[in-house]
Tab-separated table of C-alpha atoms in Angstrom:
chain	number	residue	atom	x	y	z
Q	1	UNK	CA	120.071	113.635	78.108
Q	2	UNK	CA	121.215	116.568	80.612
Q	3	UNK	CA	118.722	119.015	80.974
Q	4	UNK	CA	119.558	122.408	81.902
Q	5	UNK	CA	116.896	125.086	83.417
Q	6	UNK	CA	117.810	128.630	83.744
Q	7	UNK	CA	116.120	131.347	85.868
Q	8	UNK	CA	114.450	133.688	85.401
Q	9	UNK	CA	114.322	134.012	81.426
Q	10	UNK	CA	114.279	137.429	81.715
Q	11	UNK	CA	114.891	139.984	84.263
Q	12	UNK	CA	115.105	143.559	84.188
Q	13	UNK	CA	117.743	145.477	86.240
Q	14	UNK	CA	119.690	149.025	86.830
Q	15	UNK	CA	123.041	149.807	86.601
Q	16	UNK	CA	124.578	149.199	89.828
Q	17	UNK	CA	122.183	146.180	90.486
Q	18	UNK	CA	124.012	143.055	91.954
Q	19	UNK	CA	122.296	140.520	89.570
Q	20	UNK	CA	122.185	136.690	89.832
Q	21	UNK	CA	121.125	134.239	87.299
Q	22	UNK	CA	120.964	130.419	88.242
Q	23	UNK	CA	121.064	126.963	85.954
Q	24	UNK	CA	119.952	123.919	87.259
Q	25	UNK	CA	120.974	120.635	85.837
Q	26	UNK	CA	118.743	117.379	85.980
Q	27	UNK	CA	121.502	115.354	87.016
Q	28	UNK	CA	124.872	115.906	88.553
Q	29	UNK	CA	127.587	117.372	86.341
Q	30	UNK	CA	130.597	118.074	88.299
Q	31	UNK	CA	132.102	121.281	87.901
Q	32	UNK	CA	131.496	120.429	83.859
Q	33	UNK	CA	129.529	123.736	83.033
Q	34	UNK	CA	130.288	127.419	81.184
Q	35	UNK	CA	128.604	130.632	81.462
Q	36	UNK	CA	128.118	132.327	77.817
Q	37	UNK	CA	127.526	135.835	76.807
Q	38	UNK	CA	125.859	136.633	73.922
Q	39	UNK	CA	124.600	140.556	72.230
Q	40	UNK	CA	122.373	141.030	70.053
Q	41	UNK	CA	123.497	140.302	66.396
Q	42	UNK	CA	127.253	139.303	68.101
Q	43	UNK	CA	129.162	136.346	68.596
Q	44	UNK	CA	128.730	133.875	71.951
Q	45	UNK	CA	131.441	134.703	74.414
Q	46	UNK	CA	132.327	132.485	77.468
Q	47	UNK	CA	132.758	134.250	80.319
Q	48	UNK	CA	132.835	131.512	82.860
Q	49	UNK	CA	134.315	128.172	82.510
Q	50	UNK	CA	134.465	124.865	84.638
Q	51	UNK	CA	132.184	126.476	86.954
Q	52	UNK	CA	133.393	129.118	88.558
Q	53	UNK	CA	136.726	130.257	86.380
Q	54	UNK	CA	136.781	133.831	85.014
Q	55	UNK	CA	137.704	133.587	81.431
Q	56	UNK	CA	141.087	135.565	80.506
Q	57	UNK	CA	140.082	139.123	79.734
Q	58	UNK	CA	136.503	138.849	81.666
Q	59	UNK	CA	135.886	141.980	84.146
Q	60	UNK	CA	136.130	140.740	87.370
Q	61	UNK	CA	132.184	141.672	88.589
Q	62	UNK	CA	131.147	138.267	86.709
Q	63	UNK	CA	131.620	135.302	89.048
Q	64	UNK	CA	130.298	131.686	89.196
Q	65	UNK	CA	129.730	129.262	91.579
Q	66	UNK	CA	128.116	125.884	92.323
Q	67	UNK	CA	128.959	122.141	91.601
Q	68	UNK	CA	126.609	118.849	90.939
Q	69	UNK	CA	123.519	120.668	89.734
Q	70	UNK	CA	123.212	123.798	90.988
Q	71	UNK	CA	124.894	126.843	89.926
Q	72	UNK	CA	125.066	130.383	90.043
Q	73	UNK	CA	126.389	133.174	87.864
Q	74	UNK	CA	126.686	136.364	89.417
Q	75	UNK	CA	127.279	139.941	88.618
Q	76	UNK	CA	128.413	141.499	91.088
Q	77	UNK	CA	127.653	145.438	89.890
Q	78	UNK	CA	125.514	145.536	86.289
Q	79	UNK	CA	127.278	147.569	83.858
Q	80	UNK	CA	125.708	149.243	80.390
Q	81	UNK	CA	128.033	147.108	78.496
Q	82	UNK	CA	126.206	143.925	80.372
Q	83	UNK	CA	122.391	143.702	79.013
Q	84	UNK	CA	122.841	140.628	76.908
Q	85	UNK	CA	121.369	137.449	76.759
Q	86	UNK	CA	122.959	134.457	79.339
Q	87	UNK	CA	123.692	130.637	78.320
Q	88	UNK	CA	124.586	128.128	80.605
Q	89	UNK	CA	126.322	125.086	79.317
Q	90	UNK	CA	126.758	121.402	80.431
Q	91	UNK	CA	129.947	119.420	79.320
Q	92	UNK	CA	129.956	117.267	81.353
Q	93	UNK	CA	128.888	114.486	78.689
Q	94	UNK	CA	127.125	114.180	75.292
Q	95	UNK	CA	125.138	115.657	74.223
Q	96	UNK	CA	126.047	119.280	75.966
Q	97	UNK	CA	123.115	120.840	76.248
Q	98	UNK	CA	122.671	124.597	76.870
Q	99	UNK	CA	120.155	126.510	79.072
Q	100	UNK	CA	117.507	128.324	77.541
Q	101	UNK	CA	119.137	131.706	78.220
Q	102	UNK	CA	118.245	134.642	80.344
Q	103	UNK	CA	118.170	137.815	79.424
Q	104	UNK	CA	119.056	141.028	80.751
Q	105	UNK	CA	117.381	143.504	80.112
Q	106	UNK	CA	117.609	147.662	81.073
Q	107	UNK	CA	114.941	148.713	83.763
V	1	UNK	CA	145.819	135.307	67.545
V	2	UNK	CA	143.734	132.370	67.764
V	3	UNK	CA	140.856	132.684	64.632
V	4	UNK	CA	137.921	130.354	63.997
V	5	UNK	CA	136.896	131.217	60.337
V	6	UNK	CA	133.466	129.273	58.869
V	7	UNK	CA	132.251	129.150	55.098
V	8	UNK	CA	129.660	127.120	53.375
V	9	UNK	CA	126.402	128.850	54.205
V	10	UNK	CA	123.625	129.350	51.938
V	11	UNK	CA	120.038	128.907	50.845
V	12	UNK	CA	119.148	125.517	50.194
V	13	UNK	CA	116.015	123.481	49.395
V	14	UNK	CA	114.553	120.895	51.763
V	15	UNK	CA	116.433	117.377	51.261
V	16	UNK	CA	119.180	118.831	49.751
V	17	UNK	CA	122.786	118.775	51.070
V	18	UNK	CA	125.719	121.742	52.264
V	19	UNK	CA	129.169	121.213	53.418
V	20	UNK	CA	130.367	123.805	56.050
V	21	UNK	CA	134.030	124.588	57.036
V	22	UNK	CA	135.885	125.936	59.631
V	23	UNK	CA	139.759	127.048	59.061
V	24	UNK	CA	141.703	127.578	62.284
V	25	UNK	CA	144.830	129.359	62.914
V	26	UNK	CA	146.351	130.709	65.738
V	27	UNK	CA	146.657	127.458	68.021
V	28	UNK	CA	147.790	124.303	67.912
V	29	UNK	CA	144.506	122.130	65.759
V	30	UNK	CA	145.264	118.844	66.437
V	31	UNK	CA	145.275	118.875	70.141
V	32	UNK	CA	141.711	120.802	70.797
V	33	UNK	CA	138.607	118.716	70.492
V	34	UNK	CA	135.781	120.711	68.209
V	35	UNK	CA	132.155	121.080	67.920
V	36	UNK	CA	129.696	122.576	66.255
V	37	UNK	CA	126.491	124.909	67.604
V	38	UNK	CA	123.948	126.530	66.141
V	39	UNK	CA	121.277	128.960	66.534
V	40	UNK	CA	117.998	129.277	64.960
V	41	UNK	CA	116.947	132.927	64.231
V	42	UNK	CA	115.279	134.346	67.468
V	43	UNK	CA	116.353	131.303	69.413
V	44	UNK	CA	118.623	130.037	71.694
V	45	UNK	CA	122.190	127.954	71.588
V	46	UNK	CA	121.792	124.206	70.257
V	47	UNK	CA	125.045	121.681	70.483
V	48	UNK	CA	125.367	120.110	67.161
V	49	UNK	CA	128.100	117.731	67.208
V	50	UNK	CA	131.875	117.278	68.415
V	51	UNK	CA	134.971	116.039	67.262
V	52	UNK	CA	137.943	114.487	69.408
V	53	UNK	CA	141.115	115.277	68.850
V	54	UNK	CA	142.634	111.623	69.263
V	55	UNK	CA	145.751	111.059	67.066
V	56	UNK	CA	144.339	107.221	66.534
V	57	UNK	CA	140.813	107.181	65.755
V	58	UNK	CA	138.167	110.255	66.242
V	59	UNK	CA	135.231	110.055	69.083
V	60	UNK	CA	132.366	111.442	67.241
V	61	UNK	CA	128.980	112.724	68.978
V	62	UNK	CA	125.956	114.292	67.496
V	63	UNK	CA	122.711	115.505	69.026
V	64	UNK	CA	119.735	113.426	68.689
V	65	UNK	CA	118.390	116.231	66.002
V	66	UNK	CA	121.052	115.868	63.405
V	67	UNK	CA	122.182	111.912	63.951
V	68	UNK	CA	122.363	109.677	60.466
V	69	UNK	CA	122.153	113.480	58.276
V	70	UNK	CA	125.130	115.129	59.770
V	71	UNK	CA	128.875	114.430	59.343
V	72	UNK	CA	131.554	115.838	61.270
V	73	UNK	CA	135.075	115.520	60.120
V	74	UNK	CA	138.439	117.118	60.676
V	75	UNK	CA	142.041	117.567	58.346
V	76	UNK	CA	144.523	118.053	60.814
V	77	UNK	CA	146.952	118.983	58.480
V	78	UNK	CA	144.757	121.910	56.430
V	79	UNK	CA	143.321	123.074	60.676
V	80	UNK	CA	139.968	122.429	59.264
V	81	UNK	CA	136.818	121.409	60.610
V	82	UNK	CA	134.140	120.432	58.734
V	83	UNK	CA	130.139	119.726	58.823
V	84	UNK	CA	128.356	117.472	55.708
V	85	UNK	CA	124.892	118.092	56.059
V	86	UNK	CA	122.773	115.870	54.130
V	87	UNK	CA	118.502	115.766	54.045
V	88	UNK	CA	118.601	118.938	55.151
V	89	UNK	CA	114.901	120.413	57.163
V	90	UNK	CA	113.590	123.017	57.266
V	91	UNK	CA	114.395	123.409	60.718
V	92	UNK	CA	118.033	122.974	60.257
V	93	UNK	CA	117.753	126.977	59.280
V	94	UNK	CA	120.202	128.276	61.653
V	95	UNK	CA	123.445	130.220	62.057
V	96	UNK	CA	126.290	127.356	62.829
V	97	UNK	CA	129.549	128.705	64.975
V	98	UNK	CA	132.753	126.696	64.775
V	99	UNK	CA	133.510	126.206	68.541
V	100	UNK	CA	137.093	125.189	69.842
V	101	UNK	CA	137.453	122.630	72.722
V	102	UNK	CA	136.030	120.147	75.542
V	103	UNK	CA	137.216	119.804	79.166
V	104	UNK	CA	138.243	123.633	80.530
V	105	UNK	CA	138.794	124.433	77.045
V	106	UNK	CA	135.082	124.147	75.992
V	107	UNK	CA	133.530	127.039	74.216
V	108	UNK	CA	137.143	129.557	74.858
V	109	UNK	CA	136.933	130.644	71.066
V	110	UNK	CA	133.762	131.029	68.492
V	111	UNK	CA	133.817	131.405	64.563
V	112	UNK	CA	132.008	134.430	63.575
V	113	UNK	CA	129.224	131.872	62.125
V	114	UNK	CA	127.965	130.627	59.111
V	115	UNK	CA	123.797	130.984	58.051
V	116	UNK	CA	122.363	127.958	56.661
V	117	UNK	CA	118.730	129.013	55.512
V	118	UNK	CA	116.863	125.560	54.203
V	119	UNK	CA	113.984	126.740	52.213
V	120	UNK	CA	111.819	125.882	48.928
């Protein structure tokens, strides 16, 4: 199986703060990964798919990069509306596996 | 509008059994692979299973956890998905989202979820 490491697991961070959140896979995946949003109490959300495309709707400060196993979301200015817990996720074959999540908290 | 709709949740002993559902609408069913993930209260996202959308045959996966107990199946004609759990653990307590796709398309759209709580 694919295993996928996130750091950090938590980070705290201002409003304005460029944040950047990175998932490592074990072995090589392609482009075959998603970034996913989640609140508190709410739904999962993708916000990033096949790498680095912004999902339809998605403000335009998220970003993501990488390819084979290393890969990078990125906010590029942290918003209120932003401190939520972050899931990467491998498709690239079964089973997917998700990161352990980082999450964003308010400093 | 594309909506992912579960139902089936409950409370449920240990070794017993629950069907869940998912009703689609909004897109076109029988051309999106689906899968199923869950999350345990306080914990993180889990893959579950997934379902091809193949007109001749179905490629089935399931994680390592849930393999010989769980049973994904799909009507394309009713856009449903559905999840037979059988010998159900304690640890299978969890909420389970409906999740559309594979390819580009994995994880675009999310049920609202479904809680399963297995407990005596």
């Amino acid at each position: 199986d694919i295993q996928m490491t996130q750091s950090p697991s938590a980070m705290s961070a201002s409003v304005g703060d460029r944040v950047t959140i990175t998932c490592r896979a074990s072995q090589g995946i392609s482009h075959y990964l998603a970034w996913i949003q989640q609140k508190p109490g709410k739904v999962p959300k993708r916000l990033i798919y096949t790498a680095s495309g912004l999902q339809s709707g998605v403000p335009s400060r998220f970003s993501g990069s990488g390819s084979g196993t290393e890969f990078t979301l990125t906010i590029g200015s942290l918003q209120p509306d932003d401190f939520a817990t972050y899931y990467c996720l491998q498709h690239n074959s079964y089973p997917y596996t998700f990161g352990q999540g980082t999450k964003v908290e308010i400093k | 509008e594309v909506q992912l709709v579960e139902s089936g949740g409950g409370l449920v002993e240990p070794g017993g059994s629950l069907r869940l559902s998912c009703v689609v609408s909004g897109f076109t069913f029988s051309s999106y692979s689906m899968n199923w993930v869950r999350q345990a209260p306080g914990k993180g996202l889990e893959w579950v299973s997934s379902i091809s959308y193949r007109r001749t045959g179905s490629y089935i996966n399931y994680a390592d956890s849930v393999k010989g107990r769980f049973i994904i199946s799909r009507d394309n004609a009713q856009k449903s998905l559905h999840l037979q759990m059988n010998s159900l653990r304690v640890e299978d307590t969890a909420v389970y989202y409906c999740v559309r796709g594979a390819g580009e398309a994995t994880g675009d759209y999310w049920g609202q979820g479904t809680l399963v709580t297995v407990s005596s």
